Amino acid sequence: MKRLSTQSPQFQQELQALLAFETVQDPKIDQIVADICADVQRRGDAAVIAYTNQFDGTQAQTMADLTLSQDDLKAAFFRLPENVQTALQTAAERVRSYHQHQKQESWHYTDADGTLLGQQVTPLDRVGIYVPGGKAAYPSSVIMNAMPAHVAGVPEIIMVVPTPQGERNDIVLAAAYIAGVTKVFTIGGAQAVAALAYGTQTVPQVDKITGPGNAFVAAAKRRVFGVVGIDMVAGPSEILVIADGSTPADWVAMDLFSQAEHDEIAQAILIATSPDYLDEVQAAMHRLMPTMPRRAIIEASLGNRGAMILAKDLDEACAIANYIAPEHLELSVENAAAWAQKIRHAGAIFMGRYTSESLGDYCAGPNHVLPTSRTARFSSPLGTYDFQKRSSLIQVSEQGAQQLGKIASILAHGENLTAHARSAELRLKD
Ligand code: NAD
């Protein structure tokens, strides 16, 4: 892992180089995705079935072969061992409870002249949840995407998940059952995103699509944005650990591994205030590495984009964290809650040495879909609010129309919009 020191005259340049990551928008992938989306828009189900058979190795004849009902989801749940059922239910309940706090409510107030102004909050009608399934199964993604929609009161939650060679994952389907998913289609990739965005004879058109996926899924989400809403286009996973040296080095080493094991281009960074502690963590990583089944990915990720940074104190460490704006920030320090107040940019802040980032991935309660690639400077975790929308409410009283009408008339004439002005003036009494 690279070592950087804030005392080096090249530090700023080195930090820039470390963070440099451009979302690769491969033109070849974009072209494939454009063709698939156009074909699904044109041929509907027939195209979805053909691409699913081609890319996922299935032998579907009709969409019925790629459709699961509530009963199928329920059956998957009851096939699971009891400890898995309980773990899923506990995680889902914690996520539900957290997202309940995020629910926005309608509000209004009345002016002195009797004019009512406010905001009406309503859930989206129908949303699509993309759950990746090409190379691995992600039940936690089901809970993290579907539960906020469920809490928001979305009446129809349509989930898509590819099932390579037709192999269905019971934990994924059980997670859908307890997270309130209405219907599941076992389709994936660009064809699934296009089916949700445009609708087909069988797949209902949704209003918004959320959920992570590979490059084909990301390109398809970018392409259909505008026809439907999307949550975000997520980049590779990131973790930044700030350690004051009070946490066992093995714990910090494993926390860095836990993000590095996602992907060769994931990013794991440690900032500490003592070179001895950096050495200790480095030694722990060497010792633990051979025990990791995903060693090759971890080594590639740490080698490509990982770093250890020596800072002069924790204030400086927090300033660097604000610049990096990481997806996950662990404050592995004494008095973590006090230091958290210095953090303005991070997707999620894990406070104190007992709060490993992995608890947030599965069951702590907050969402694990978080802004990456420095976008935490301006965006937030996926939440209940992403499945709600707001309509402005205005009810002007007769008295209010007199005062507002005069103002609107003056401004409308200033814009040469005569109908606007007259519409306001017609309601004036004299
Ligand atoms: P996926 O479901 O995203 O993609 C599988 C689909 O890709 C296939 O069904 C197929 O339709 C399409 N595809 C594959 N090769 C294709 C080709 N040559 N041409 C056209 N389409 C093709 O599953 P995945 O591949 O396992 O990727 C999952 C991704 O999601 C990973 O990058 C993983 O790290 C990420 N992920 C992120 C989070 C998060 O919260 N940020 C959580 C889970 C997974």
Tab-separated table of C-alpha atoms and ligand atoms in Angstrom:
chain	number	residue	atom	x	y	z
A	1	MET	CA	0.000	0.000	0.000
A	2	LYS	CA	1.252	3.470	-0.822
A	3	ARG	CA	2.401	5.664	2.076
A	4	LEU	CA	1.744	9.408	2.021
A	5	SER	CA	2.599	12.076	4.566
A	6	THR	CA	0.866	15.427	4.901
A	7	GLN	CA	4.317	16.878	5.663
A	8	SER	CA	5.569	16.069	2.181
A	9	PRO	CA	5.645	19.062	-0.227
A	10	GLN	CA	4.054	16.790	-2.849
A	11	PHE	CA	1.180	15.725	-0.588
A	12	GLN	CA	-1.595	17.636	-2.417
A	13	GLN	CA	-0.493	16.256	-5.777
A	14	GLU	CA	-0.187	12.742	-4.392
A	15	LEU	CA	-3.658	12.965	-2.863
A	16	GLN	CA	-5.143	14.164	-6.167
A	17	ALA	CA	-3.489	11.272	-7.974
A	18	LEU	CA	-4.815	8.813	-5.385
A	19	LEU	CA	-8.380	10.046	-5.805
A	20	ALA	CA	-8.273	10.396	-9.587
A	21	PHE	CA	-10.944	8.075	-10.847
A	22	GLU	CA	-13.055	8.695	-13.849
A	23	THR	CA	-16.151	6.586	-14.241
A	24	VAL	CA	-15.246	4.712	-17.331
A	25	GLN	CA	-18.025	5.171	-19.827
A	26	ASP	CA	-16.966	2.563	-22.305
A	27	PRO	CA	-18.377	3.524	-25.746
A	28	LYS	CA	-18.605	-0.175	-26.692
A	29	ILE	CA	-20.779	-0.913	-23.645
A	30	ASP	CA	-22.853	2.202	-24.360
A	31	GLN	CA	-23.524	0.998	-27.910
A	32	ILE	CA	-24.510	-2.515	-26.785
A	33	VAL	CA	-26.804	-1.011	-24.154
A	34	ALA	CA	-28.335	1.467	-26.633
A	35	ASP	CA	-29.179	-1.414	-29.002
A	36	ILE	CA	-30.664	-3.546	-26.218
A	37	CYS	CA	-32.770	-0.662	-24.885
A	38	ALA	CA	-34.099	0.218	-28.355
A	39	ASP	CA	-34.942	-3.426	-29.029
A	40	VAL	CA	-36.792	-3.819	-25.712
A	41	GLN	CA	-38.696	-0.612	-26.407
A	42	ARG	CA	-39.658	-1.954	-29.860
A	43	ARG	CA	-40.311	-5.647	-29.219
A	44	GLY	CA	-41.073	-5.742	-25.483
A	45	ASP	CA	-41.257	-9.178	-23.886
A	46	ALA	CA	-39.836	-11.004	-26.918
A	47	ALA	CA	-36.607	-8.980	-26.687
A	48	VAL	CA	-36.391	-9.382	-22.903
A	49	ILE	CA	-36.749	-13.163	-23.209
A	50	ALA	CA	-34.167	-13.384	-26.006
A	51	TYR	CA	-31.512	-11.318	-24.149
A	52	THR	CA	-32.151	-13.145	-20.885
A	53	ASN	CA	-31.634	-16.517	-22.580
A	54	GLN	CA	-28.515	-15.169	-24.332
A	55	PHE	CA	-26.778	-13.518	-21.357
A	56	ASP	CA	-28.024	-15.555	-18.406
A	57	GLY	CA	-28.052	-18.999	-20.040
A	58	THR	CA	-31.754	-19.576	-19.342
A	59	GLN	CA	-34.283	-21.355	-21.541
A	60	ALA	CA	-37.349	-19.210	-21.020
A	61	GLN	CA	-40.180	-19.567	-23.546
A	62	THR	CA	-42.505	-16.933	-22.160
A	63	MET	CA	-42.377	-14.216	-19.488
A	64	ALA	CA	-44.225	-16.599	-17.166
A	65	ASP	CA	-40.924	-18.522	-16.933
A	66	LEU	CA	-39.262	-15.324	-15.701
A	67	THR	CA	-41.953	-14.151	-13.281
A	68	LEU	CA	-42.275	-14.882	-9.562
A	69	SER	CA	-45.363	-14.185	-7.478
A	70	GLN	CA	-45.754	-13.330	-3.783
A	71	ASP	CA	-46.408	-17.035	-3.162
A	72	ASP	CA	-43.047	-17.949	-4.731
A	73	LEU	CA	-41.294	-15.411	-2.490
A	74	LYS	CA	-43.077	-16.683	0.595
A	75	ALA	CA	-42.149	-20.274	-0.258
A	76	ALA	CA	-38.472	-19.254	-0.621
A	77	PHE	CA	-38.581	-17.673	2.844
A	78	PHE	CA	-39.957	-20.854	4.446
A	79	ARG	CA	-37.321	-23.017	2.748
A	80	LEU	CA	-34.560	-21.164	4.636
A	81	PRO	CA	-33.013	-22.388	7.901
A	82	GLU	CA	-34.471	-20.663	10.932
A	83	ASN	CA	-31.284	-18.738	11.794
A	84	VAL	CA	-31.203	-17.193	8.305
A	85	GLN	CA	-34.913	-16.320	8.509
A	86	THR	CA	-34.308	-14.605	11.845
A	87	ALA	CA	-31.193	-12.745	10.628
A	88	LEU	CA	-33.095	-11.452	7.593
A	89	GLN	CA	-36.105	-10.434	9.665
A	90	THR	CA	-33.965	-8.659	12.266
A	91	ALA	CA	-31.967	-6.788	9.629
A	92	ALA	CA	-35.139	-5.819	7.735
A	93	GLU	CA	-36.839	-4.634	10.924
A	94	ARG	CA	-33.860	-2.452	11.885
A	95	VAL	CA	-33.705	-0.960	8.381
A	96	ARG	CA	-37.479	-0.385	8.437
A	97	SER	CA	-37.324	1.359	11.784
A	98	TYR	CA	-34.429	3.643	10.743
A	99	HIS	CA	-36.142	4.621	7.488
A	100	GLN	CA	-39.387	5.362	9.316
A	101	HIS	CA	-37.549	8.332	10.867
A	102	GLN	CA	-36.770	9.679	7.381
A	103	LYS	CA	-40.382	9.823	6.277
A	104	GLN	CA	-41.333	13.332	5.220
A	105	GLU	CA	-44.776	14.642	6.145
A	106	SER	CA	-47.008	17.144	4.378
A	107	TRP	CA	-47.206	20.619	5.920
A	108	HIS	CA	-49.001	23.915	5.396
A	109	TYR	CA	-49.485	27.303	6.986
A	110	THR	CA	-51.917	30.164	6.501
A	111	ASP	CA	-50.855	33.767	5.821
A	112	ALA	CA	-52.419	36.716	7.642
A	113	ASP	CA	-54.631	37.358	4.561
A	114	GLY	CA	-55.977	33.798	4.647
A	115	THR	CA	-53.771	32.386	1.871
A	116	LEU	CA	-52.838	28.760	2.466
A	117	LEU	CA	-49.356	27.618	1.440
A	118	GLY	CA	-47.821	24.221	1.917
A	119	GLN	CA	-46.333	21.052	0.586
A	120	GLN	CA	-48.135	17.764	-0.050
A	121	VAL	CA	-45.912	14.695	0.196
A	122	THR	CA	-46.943	11.555	-1.689
A	123	PRO	CA	-45.222	8.241	-2.403
A	124	LEU	CA	-44.244	7.281	-5.947
A	125	ASP	CA	-46.824	4.995	-7.601
A	126	ARG	CA	-44.533	2.236	-8.809
A	127	VAL	CA	-40.794	1.700	-8.506
A	128	GLY	CA	-38.304	-0.776	-9.928
A	129	ILE	CA	-35.559	-2.261	-7.784
A	130	TYR	CA	-32.508	-3.644	-9.603
A	131	VAL	CA	-30.818	-6.386	-7.586
A	132	PRO	CA	-27.551	-7.570	-9.110
A	133	GLY	CA	-27.137	-11.272	-9.632
A	134	GLY	CA	-24.637	-11.880	-12.407
A	135	LYS	CA	-21.704	-13.085	-10.316
A	136	ALA	CA	-23.041	-13.098	-6.743
A	137	ALA	CA	-26.323	-12.781	-4.831
A	138	TYR	CA	-27.076	-9.718	-2.709
A	139	PRO	CA	-29.984	-10.113	-0.270
A	140	SER	CA	-28.797	-7.003	1.577
A	141	SER	CA	-29.333	-4.958	-1.610
A	142	VAL	CA	-32.939	-6.165	-1.695
A	143	ILE	CA	-33.576	-4.908	1.835
A	144	MET	CA	-31.705	-1.625	1.373
A	145	ASN	CA	-33.576	-0.730	-1.831
A	146	ALA	CA	-37.030	-2.140	-1.196
A	147	MET	CA	-37.510	-1.244	2.473
A	148	PRO	CA	-37.303	2.564	2.068
A	149	ALA	CA	-39.811	2.318	-0.806
A	150	HIS	CA	-42.082	0.204	1.378
A	151	VAL	CA	-41.778	2.677	4.276
A	152	ALA	CA	-42.521	5.576	1.899
A	153	GLY	CA	-45.803	3.829	1.068
A	154	VAL	CA	-45.040	2.929	-2.577
A	155	PRO	CA	-47.930	0.607	-3.500
A	156	GLU	CA	-46.056	-1.388	-6.164
A	157	ILE	CA	-42.406	-2.437	-5.869
A	158	ILE	CA	-41.208	-4.416	-8.879
A	159	MET	CA	-37.880	-6.198	-8.427
A	160	VAL	CA	-35.631	-7.525	-11.174
A	161	VAL	CA	-32.763	-9.915	-10.508
A	162	PRO	CA	-30.874	-12.019	-13.048
A	163	THR	CA	-30.673	-15.747	-12.312
A	164	PRO	CA	-27.717	-17.130	-14.305
A	165	GLN	CA	-28.526	-20.647	-15.588
A	166	GLY	CA	-31.944	-20.207	-13.990
A	167	GLU	CA	-30.594	-20.693	-10.466
A	168	ARG	CA	-32.731	-18.753	-8.022
A	169	ASN	CA	-31.302	-17.651	-4.705
A	170	ASP	CA	-33.729	-18.324	-1.856
A	171	ILE	CA	-32.196	-15.703	0.460
A	172	VAL	CA	-32.651	-12.990	-2.184
A	173	LEU	CA	-36.265	-14.013	-2.780
A	174	ALA	CA	-36.954	-14.301	0.955
A	175	ALA	CA	-35.524	-10.806	1.459
A	176	ALA	CA	-37.968	-9.582	-1.212
A	177	TYR	CA	-40.797	-11.279	0.681
A	178	ILE	CA	-40.055	-9.558	3.972
A	179	ALA	CA	-39.159	-6.187	2.420
A	180	GLY	CA	-42.586	-5.785	0.808
A	181	VAL	CA	-41.716	-6.441	-2.865
A	182	THR	CA	-44.854	-6.892	-4.991
A	183	LYS	CA	-43.489	-8.884	-7.917
A	184	VAL	CA	-40.140	-10.268	-9.119
A	185	PHE	CA	-38.915	-10.784	-12.659
A	186	THR	CA	-35.799	-12.939	-12.996
A	187	ILE	CA	-34.198	-10.724	-15.604
A	188	GLY	CA	-31.110	-8.523	-15.437
A	189	GLY	CA	-28.730	-6.229	-17.278
A	190	ALA	CA	-29.764	-3.519	-19.718
A	191	GLN	CA	-32.828	-5.488	-20.851
A	192	ALA	CA	-34.252	-5.448	-17.306
A	193	VAL	CA	-33.612	-1.721	-16.874
A	194	ALA	CA	-35.200	-0.993	-20.273
A	195	ALA	CA	-38.210	-3.203	-19.493
A	196	LEU	CA	-38.828	-1.295	-16.258
A	197	ALA	CA	-38.305	2.087	-17.906
A	198	TYR	CA	-40.449	1.588	-21.009
A	199	GLY	CA	-42.751	-1.184	-19.830
A	200	THR	CA	-43.467	-4.324	-21.871
A	201	GLN	CA	-46.561	-6.485	-22.359
A	202	THR	CA	-45.723	-8.102	-18.982
A	203	VAL	CA	-43.331	-5.840	-17.076
A	204	PRO	CA	-45.134	-2.727	-15.839
A	205	GLN	CA	-43.540	0.645	-16.529
A	206	VAL	CA	-42.161	2.142	-13.304
A	207	ASP	CA	-41.570	5.740	-12.243
A	208	LYS	CA	-38.110	5.290	-10.766
A	209	ILE	CA	-35.366	2.647	-10.834
A	210	THR	CA	-32.939	2.202	-7.955
A	211	GLY	CA	-30.193	-0.292	-7.190
A	212	PRO	CA	-26.610	-1.110	-8.087
A	213	GLY	CA	-25.287	-3.213	-10.940
A	214	ASN	CA	-22.422	-3.792	-13.353
A	215	ALA	CA	-21.326	-1.532	-16.219
A	216	PHE	CA	-24.256	-2.614	-18.449
A	217	VAL	CA	-26.763	-1.781	-15.727
A	218	ALA	CA	-25.103	1.579	-14.978
A	219	ALA	CA	-25.058	2.529	-18.682
A	220	ALA	CA	-28.723	1.541	-19.046
A	221	LYS	CA	-29.747	3.589	-16.013
A	222	ARG	CA	-27.942	6.619	-17.437
A	223	ARG	CA	-29.707	6.065	-20.769
A	224	VAL	CA	-33.277	5.795	-19.402
A	225	PHE	CA	-32.898	8.682	-16.954
A	226	GLY	CA	-35.530	11.245	-17.855
A	227	VAL	CA	-38.067	8.627	-18.932
A	228	VAL	CA	-37.866	7.417	-15.318
A	229	GLY	CA	-36.053	8.690	-12.244
A	230	ILE	CA	-32.937	6.913	-11.032
A	231	ASP	CA	-31.195	6.954	-7.641
A	232	MET	CA	-27.573	7.395	-8.688
A	233	VAL	CA	-24.872	5.773	-10.783
A	234	ALA	CA	-22.592	4.341	-8.113
A	235	GLY	CA	-18.837	4.001	-8.526
A	236	PRO	CA	-16.549	1.473	-6.799
A	237	SER	CA	-16.788	1.061	-3.013
A	238	GLU	CA	-14.641	3.199	-0.720
A	239	ILE	CA	-13.619	3.199	2.927
A	240	LEU	CA	-11.593	5.781	4.807
A	241	VAL	CA	-10.509	4.921	8.348
A	242	ILE	CA	-9.225	7.616	10.691
A	243	ALA	CA	-7.435	5.934	13.596
A	244	ASP	CA	-5.905	7.502	16.694
A	245	GLY	CA	-4.011	4.286	17.494
A	246	SER	CA	-6.423	3.085	20.185
A	247	THR	CA	-8.039	0.374	18.029
A	248	PRO	CA	-6.382	-3.066	17.665
A	249	ALA	CA	-4.461	-3.044	14.369
A	250	ASP	CA	-6.104	-6.314	13.241
A	251	TRP	CA	-9.549	-4.700	13.432
A	252	VAL	CA	-8.525	-1.779	11.252
A	253	ALA	CA	-6.728	-4.089	8.781
A	254	MET	CA	-9.889	-6.196	8.383
A	255	ASP	CA	-12.087	-3.102	7.974
A	256	LEU	CA	-9.838	-1.978	5.096
A	257	PHE	CA	-10.021	-5.487	3.583
A	258	SER	CA	-13.810	-5.466	3.860
A	259	GLN	CA	-14.145	-2.805	1.177
A	260	ALA	CA	-11.091	-3.866	-0.810
A	261	GLU	CA	-12.606	-7.340	-1.301
A	262	HIS	CA	-15.501	-5.859	-3.311
A	263	ASP	CA	-13.515	-4.969	-6.356
A	264	GLU	CA	-9.993	-4.502	-7.796
A	265	ILE	CA	-10.795	-0.800	-8.145
A	266	ALA	CA	-12.355	-0.322	-4.699
A	267	GLN	CA	-10.533	2.182	-2.490
A	268	ALA	CA	-9.346	1.664	1.101
A	269	ILE	CA	-7.433	4.462	2.863
A	270	LEU	CA	-6.129	4.697	6.421
A	271	ILE	CA	-5.188	8.008	8.046
A	272	ALA	CA	-3.310	7.826	11.354
A	273	THR	CA	-1.275	10.229	13.424
A	274	SER	CA	1.652	7.930	14.236
A	275	PRO	CA	4.017	6.110	11.864
A	276	ASP	CA	4.298	3.254	14.368
A	277	TYR	CA	0.570	2.626	14.179
A	278	LEU	CA	0.686	2.602	10.363
A	279	ASP	CA	3.467	-0.018	10.655
A	280	GLU	CA	1.337	-2.078	13.032
A	281	VAL	CA	-1.633	-2.073	10.653
A	282	GLN	CA	0.671	-2.895	7.738
A	283	ALA	CA	2.049	-5.880	9.666
A	284	ALA	CA	-1.477	-7.014	10.569
A	285	MET	CA	-2.444	-6.884	6.887
A	286	HIS	CA	0.543	-9.050	5.922
A	287	ARG	CA	-0.372	-11.560	8.607
A	288	LEU	CA	-4.097	-11.672	7.777
A	289	MET	CA	-3.865	-11.567	3.985
A	290	PRO	CA	-3.159	-15.300	3.449
A	291	THR	CA	-6.353	-16.136	5.368
A	292	MET	CA	-8.569	-14.189	2.958
A	293	PRO	CA	-10.428	-16.197	0.282
A	294	ARG	CA	-10.639	-13.068	-1.908
A	295	ARG	CA	-6.927	-12.323	-1.432
A	296	ALA	CA	-6.268	-11.625	-5.119
A	297	ILE	CA	-8.976	-8.937	-5.289
A	298	ILE	CA	-7.896	-7.387	-1.967
A	299	GLU	CA	-4.244	-7.229	-3.020
A	300	ALA	CA	-5.137	-5.726	-6.391
A	301	SER	CA	-7.419	-3.122	-4.824
A	302	LEU	CA	-4.950	-2.090	-2.113
A	303	GLY	CA	-2.134	-2.001	-4.650
A	304	ASN	CA	-4.122	0.005	-7.213
A	305	ARG	CA	-5.948	2.557	-5.102
A	306	GLY	CA	-5.186	1.945	-1.411
A	307	ALA	CA	-3.055	4.233	0.770
A	308	MET	CA	-1.854	4.936	4.289
A	309	ILE	CA	-1.615	8.617	5.156
A	310	LEU	CA	0.360	10.038	8.063
A	311	ALA	CA	-1.339	13.182	9.405
A	312	LYS	CA	0.027	15.524	12.051
A	313	ASP	CA	-3.145	15.389	14.179
A	314	LEU	CA	-6.818	14.408	14.068
A	315	ASP	CA	-7.921	17.882	12.995
A	316	GLU	CA	-5.809	17.528	9.895
A	317	ALA	CA	-7.135	13.973	9.376
A	318	CYS	CA	-10.730	15.303	9.452
A	319	ALA	CA	-9.862	18.043	6.962
A	320	ILE	CA	-8.488	15.425	4.553
A	321	ALA	CA	-11.599	13.291	5.083
A	322	ASN	CA	-13.788	16.269	4.154
A	323	TYR	CA	-11.790	16.698	0.971
A	324	ILE	CA	-12.016	12.994	0.084
A	325	ALA	CA	-15.764	12.885	0.940
A	326	PRO	CA	-15.669	9.091	1.244
A	327	GLU	CA	-18.580	6.709	0.862
A	328	HIS	CA	-17.786	5.116	4.262
A	329	LEU	CA	-15.835	6.907	6.993
A	330	GLU	CA	-14.783	5.064	10.141
A	331	LEU	CA	-13.756	7.282	13.048
A	332	SER	CA	-11.802	4.688	14.979
A	333	VAL	CA	-10.894	7.164	17.722
A	334	GLU	CA	-11.711	8.051	21.312
A	335	ASN	CA	-14.592	10.550	21.563
A	336	ALA	CA	-15.717	9.709	18.055
A	337	ALA	CA	-19.015	11.592	18.389
A	338	ALA	CA	-17.126	14.838	19.043
A	339	TRP	CA	-14.860	14.296	16.024
A	340	ALA	CA	-17.896	13.462	13.865
A	341	GLN	CA	-19.025	17.059	14.261
A	342	LYS	CA	-15.999	18.110	12.223
A	343	ILE	CA	-17.074	15.917	9.293
A	344	ARG	CA	-19.197	17.564	6.634
A	345	HIS	CA	-18.725	15.261	3.670
A	346	ALA	CA	-19.157	11.480	3.986
A	347	GLY	CA	-21.860	9.033	2.882
A	348	ALA	CA	-21.943	7.343	6.293
A	349	ILE	CA	-19.929	7.991	9.456
A	350	PHE	CA	-19.138	4.985	11.643
A	351	MET	CA	-18.256	6.221	15.105
A	352	GLY	CA	-15.987	4.413	17.526
A	353	ARG	CA	-13.945	1.266	17.337
A	354	TYR	CA	-16.889	-1.133	17.748
A	355	THR	CA	-18.686	0.246	14.697
A	356	SER	CA	-17.286	-1.737	11.802
A	357	GLU	CA	-18.491	-0.620	8.403
A	358	SER	CA	-19.731	-4.153	7.700
A	359	LEU	CA	-22.469	-3.758	10.339
A	360	GLY	CA	-23.799	-0.859	8.284
A	361	ASP	CA	-23.731	-3.016	5.143
A	362	TYR	CA	-26.194	-5.495	6.583
A	363	CYS	CA	-28.119	-4.700	9.682
A	364	ALA	CA	-27.341	-1.536	11.694
A	365	GLY	CA	-30.294	0.272	10.098
A	366	PRO	CA	-29.054	3.093	7.821
A	367	ASN	CA	-28.961	2.487	4.081
A	368	HIS	CA	-25.881	0.959	2.467
A	369	VAL	CA	-26.530	2.637	-0.889
A	370	LEU	CA	-24.259	5.652	-0.498
A	371	PRO	CA	-22.659	8.342	-2.637
A	372	THR	CA	-19.212	7.379	-3.996
A	373	SER	CA	-16.399	9.098	-5.946
A	374	ARG	CA	-16.505	12.320	-3.856
A	375	THR	CA	-20.214	12.874	-4.588
A	376	ALA	CA	-20.919	12.944	-0.829
A	377	ARG	CA	-20.046	16.650	-1.230
A	378	PHE	CA	-23.503	17.154	-2.724
A	379	SER	CA	-25.548	13.984	-2.350
A	380	SER	CA	-26.927	11.718	0.356
A	381	PRO	CA	-27.614	8.058	1.111
A	382	LEU	CA	-30.587	6.347	-0.529
A	383	GLY	CA	-33.545	6.906	1.777
A	384	THR	CA	-37.287	7.009	2.232
A	385	TYR	CA	-37.248	10.541	0.786
A	386	ASP	CA	-36.074	9.108	-2.571
A	387	PHE	CA	-39.417	7.315	-2.870
A	388	GLN	CA	-41.519	10.329	-1.909
A	389	LYS	CA	-42.185	13.463	-3.890
A	390	ARG	CA	-43.535	16.863	-3.058
A	391	SER	CA	-46.271	18.966	-4.614
A	392	SER	CA	-46.567	22.624	-3.677
A	393	LEU	CA	-49.953	23.724	-2.323
A	394	ILE	CA	-51.289	27.238	-2.882
A	395	GLN	CA	-54.807	28.448	-2.057
A	396	VAL	CA	-55.109	32.218	-2.352
A	397	SER	CA	-57.971	33.915	-0.526
A	398	GLU	CA	-60.031	36.715	-2.101
A	399	GLN	CA	-58.129	39.179	0.072
A	400	GLY	CA	-54.761	37.610	-0.795
A	401	ALA	CA	-55.549	37.826	-4.536
A	402	GLN	CA	-55.750	41.636	-4.247
A	403	GLN	CA	-52.239	42.070	-2.938
A	404	LEU	CA	-50.555	39.227	-4.867
A	405	GLY	CA	-52.425	40.176	-8.061
A	406	LYS	CA	-50.888	43.652	-8.094
A	407	ILE	CA	-47.360	42.287	-7.589
A	408	ALA	CA	-47.818	39.570	-10.239
A	409	SER	CA	-49.266	42.095	-12.699
A	410	ILE	CA	-46.235	44.400	-12.385
A	411	LEU	CA	-43.756	41.528	-12.791
A	412	ALA	CA	-45.694	39.944	-15.696
A	413	HIS	CA	-45.764	43.258	-17.593
A	414	GLY	CA	-42.007	43.453	-16.983
A	415	GLU	CA	-41.692	40.123	-18.791
A	416	ASN	CA	-44.147	41.173	-21.542
A	417	LEU	CA	-46.429	38.294	-20.670
A	418	THR	CA	-49.812	39.950	-21.076
A	419	ALA	CA	-52.006	36.910	-20.387
A	420	HIS	CA	-50.148	36.350	-17.123
A	421	ALA	CA	-50.791	39.964	-16.100
A	422	ARG	CA	-54.471	39.936	-17.168
A	423	SER	CA	-55.119	36.639	-15.407
A	424	ALA	CA	-53.955	38.205	-12.134
A	425	GLU	CA	-55.700	41.570	-12.832
A	426	LEU	CA	-59.102	39.943	-13.558
A	427	ARG	CA	-59.209	38.865	-9.927
A	428	LEU	CA	-58.604	42.390	-8.599
A	429	LYS	CA	-61.716	44.071	-7.202
A	430	ASP	CA	-61.251	47.547	-8.706
B	1	NAD	P1	-25.482	-7.605	-12.593
B	1	NAD	O1	-26.830	-8.110	-12.207
B	1	NAD	O2	-25.202	-6.172	-12.377
B	1	NAD	O3	-25.247	-7.897	-14.146
B	1	NAD	C1	-25.586	-9.120	-14.761
B	1	NAD	C2	-26.184	-8.825	-16.118
B	1	NAD	O4	-25.240	-8.135	-16.942
B	1	NAD	C3	-26.563	-10.049	-16.905
B	1	NAD	O5	-27.869	-10.468	-16.569
B	1	NAD	C4	-26.491	-9.542	-18.347
B	1	NAD	O6	-27.759	-9.132	-18.760
B	1	NAD	C5	-25.573	-8.346	-18.283
B	1	NAD	N1	-24.390	-8.660	-19.084
B	1	NAD	C6	-23.303	-9.349	-18.701
B	1	NAD	N2	-22.436	-9.459	-19.738
B	1	NAD	C7	-23.009	-8.825	-20.792
B	1	NAD	C8	-22.610	-8.591	-22.147
B	1	NAD	N3	-21.454	-9.043	-22.621
B	1	NAD	N4	-23.444	-7.890	-22.935
B	1	NAD	C9	-24.625	-7.410	-22.481
B	1	NAD	N5	-25.054	-7.620	-21.205
B	1	NAD	C10	-24.252	-8.316	-20.381
B	1	NAD	O7	-24.454	-8.546	-11.815
B	1	NAD	P2	-22.862	-8.525	-11.689
B	1	NAD	O8	-22.230	-8.633	-13.032
B	1	NAD	O9	-22.569	-9.560	-10.682
B	1	NAD	O10	-22.484	-7.085	-11.136
B	1	NAD	C11	-22.916	-6.617	-9.902
B	1	NAD	C12	-22.227	-5.296	-9.586
B	1	NAD	O11	-22.948	-4.626	-8.565
B	1	NAD	C13	-20.796	-5.460	-9.076
B	1	NAD	O12	-20.001	-4.480	-9.673
B	1	NAD	C14	-20.930	-5.219	-7.573
B	1	NAD	O13	-19.761	-4.716	-6.974
B	1	NAD	C15	-22.034	-4.193	-7.558
B	1	NAD	N6	-22.747	-4.110	-6.268
B	1	NAD	C16	-22.813	-2.899	-5.652
B	1	NAD	C17	-23.504	-2.757	-4.455
B	1	NAD	C18	-23.628	-1.389	-3.798
B	1	NAD	O14	-24.391	-1.207	-2.856
B	1	NAD	N7	-22.930	-0.372	-4.275
B	1	NAD	C19	-24.127	-3.860	-3.866
B	1	NAD	C20	-24.054	-5.074	-4.541
B	1	NAD	C21	-23.371	-5.189	-5.750
